[in-house]
Coordinates of C-alpha atoms in Angstrom, one line a residue:
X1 CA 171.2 140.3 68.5
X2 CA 174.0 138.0 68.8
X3 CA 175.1 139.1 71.9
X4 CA 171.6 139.2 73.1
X5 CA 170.8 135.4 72.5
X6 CA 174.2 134.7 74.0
X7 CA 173.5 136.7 77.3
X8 CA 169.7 135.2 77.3
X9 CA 171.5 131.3 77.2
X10 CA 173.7 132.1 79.7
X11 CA 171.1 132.4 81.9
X12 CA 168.7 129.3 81.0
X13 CA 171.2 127.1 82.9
X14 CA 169.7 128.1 86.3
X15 CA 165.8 128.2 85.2
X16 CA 163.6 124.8 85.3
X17 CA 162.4 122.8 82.2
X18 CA 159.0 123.1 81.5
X19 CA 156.9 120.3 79.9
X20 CA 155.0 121.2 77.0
X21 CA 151.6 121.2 78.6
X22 CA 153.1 124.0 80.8
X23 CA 153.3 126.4 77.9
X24 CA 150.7 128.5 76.7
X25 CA 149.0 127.3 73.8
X26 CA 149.1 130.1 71.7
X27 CA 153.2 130.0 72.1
X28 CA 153.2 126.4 71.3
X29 CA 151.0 127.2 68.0
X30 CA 153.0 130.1 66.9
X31 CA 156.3 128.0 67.7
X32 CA 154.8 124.8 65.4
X33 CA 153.6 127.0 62.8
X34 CA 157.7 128.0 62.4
X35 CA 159.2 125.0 63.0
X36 CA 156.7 122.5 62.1
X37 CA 159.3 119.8 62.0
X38 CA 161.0 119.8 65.5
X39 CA 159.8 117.7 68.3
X40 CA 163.0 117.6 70.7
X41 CA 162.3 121.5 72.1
X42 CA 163.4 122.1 75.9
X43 CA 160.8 125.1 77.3
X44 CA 162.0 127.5 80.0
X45 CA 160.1 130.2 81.3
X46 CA 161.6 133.6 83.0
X47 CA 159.1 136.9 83.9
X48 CA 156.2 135.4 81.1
X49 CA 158.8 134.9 78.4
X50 CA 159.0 131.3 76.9
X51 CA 162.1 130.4 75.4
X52 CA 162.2 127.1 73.4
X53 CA 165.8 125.9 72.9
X54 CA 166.4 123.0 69.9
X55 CA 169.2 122.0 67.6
X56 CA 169.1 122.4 63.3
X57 CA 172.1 121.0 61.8
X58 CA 174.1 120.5 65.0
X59 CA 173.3 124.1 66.4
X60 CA 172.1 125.0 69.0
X61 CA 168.8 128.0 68.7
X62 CA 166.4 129.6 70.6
X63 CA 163.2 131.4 69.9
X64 CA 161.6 133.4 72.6
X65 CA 157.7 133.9 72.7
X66 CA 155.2 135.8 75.4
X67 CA 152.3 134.1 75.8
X68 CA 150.1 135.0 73.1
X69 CA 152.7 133.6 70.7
X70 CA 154.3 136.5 69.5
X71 CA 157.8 135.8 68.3
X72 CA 160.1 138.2 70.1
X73 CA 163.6 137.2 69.3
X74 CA 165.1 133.9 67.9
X75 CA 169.0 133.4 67.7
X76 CA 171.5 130.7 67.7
X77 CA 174.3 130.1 69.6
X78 CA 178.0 129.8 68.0
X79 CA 181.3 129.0 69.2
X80 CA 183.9 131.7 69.2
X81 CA 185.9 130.3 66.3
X82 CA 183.0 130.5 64.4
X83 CA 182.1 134.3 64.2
X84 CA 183.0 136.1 61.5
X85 CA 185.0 139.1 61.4
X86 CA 182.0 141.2 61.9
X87 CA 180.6 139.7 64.7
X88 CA 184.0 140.1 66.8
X89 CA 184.5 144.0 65.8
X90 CA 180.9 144.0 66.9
X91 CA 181.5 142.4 70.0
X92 CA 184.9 144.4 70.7
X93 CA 183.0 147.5 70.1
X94 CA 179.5 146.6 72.9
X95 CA 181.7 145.2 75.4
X96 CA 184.8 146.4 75.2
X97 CA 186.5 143.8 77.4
X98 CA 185.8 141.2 75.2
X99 CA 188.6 139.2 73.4

């Protein structure tokens, strides 16, 4: 799931922002209802999946909804001094030409 959320980043560099108002409602809802306390969310959009990016204690997450507001993954991004032990074996072993 790491891995996942990393992958999914990578690739929000080359997507537009979205303003709120461009997001489904029922995605904005479900996203509010979770984190009822962030306000400083940057929306992309990529084949009717809305990914909402924000920081929580100087970390960068993600949650990715479809438009009805159904949660479908959220993740957070960390540097690679930061894994654990487990997370690099993991790594190592689903892409074995990683470091």
């Amino acid at each position: 799931m790491l891995v996942r959320a990393i992958l999914l980043l990578s690739a929000i560099s080359i997507v537009p922002r979205l303003w709120a108002q461009d997001i489904p409602q029922a995605a904005l809802d479900a996203f509010h209802e979770r984190h009822p306390d962030l306000s400083a969310v940057e929306w992309t959009e990529v084949e009717g999946i809305y990914r909402a990016q924000y920081m929580v204690d100087g970390i960068l997450r993600t949650a990715d909804l479809d438009a009805r507001g159904h949660v479908i993954v959220e993740g957070q991004v960390k540097r690679e001094e930061d894994l654990t032990e487990a997370e690099r074996s993991t790594l190592g072993r689903e892409y074995p030409g990683y470091r």
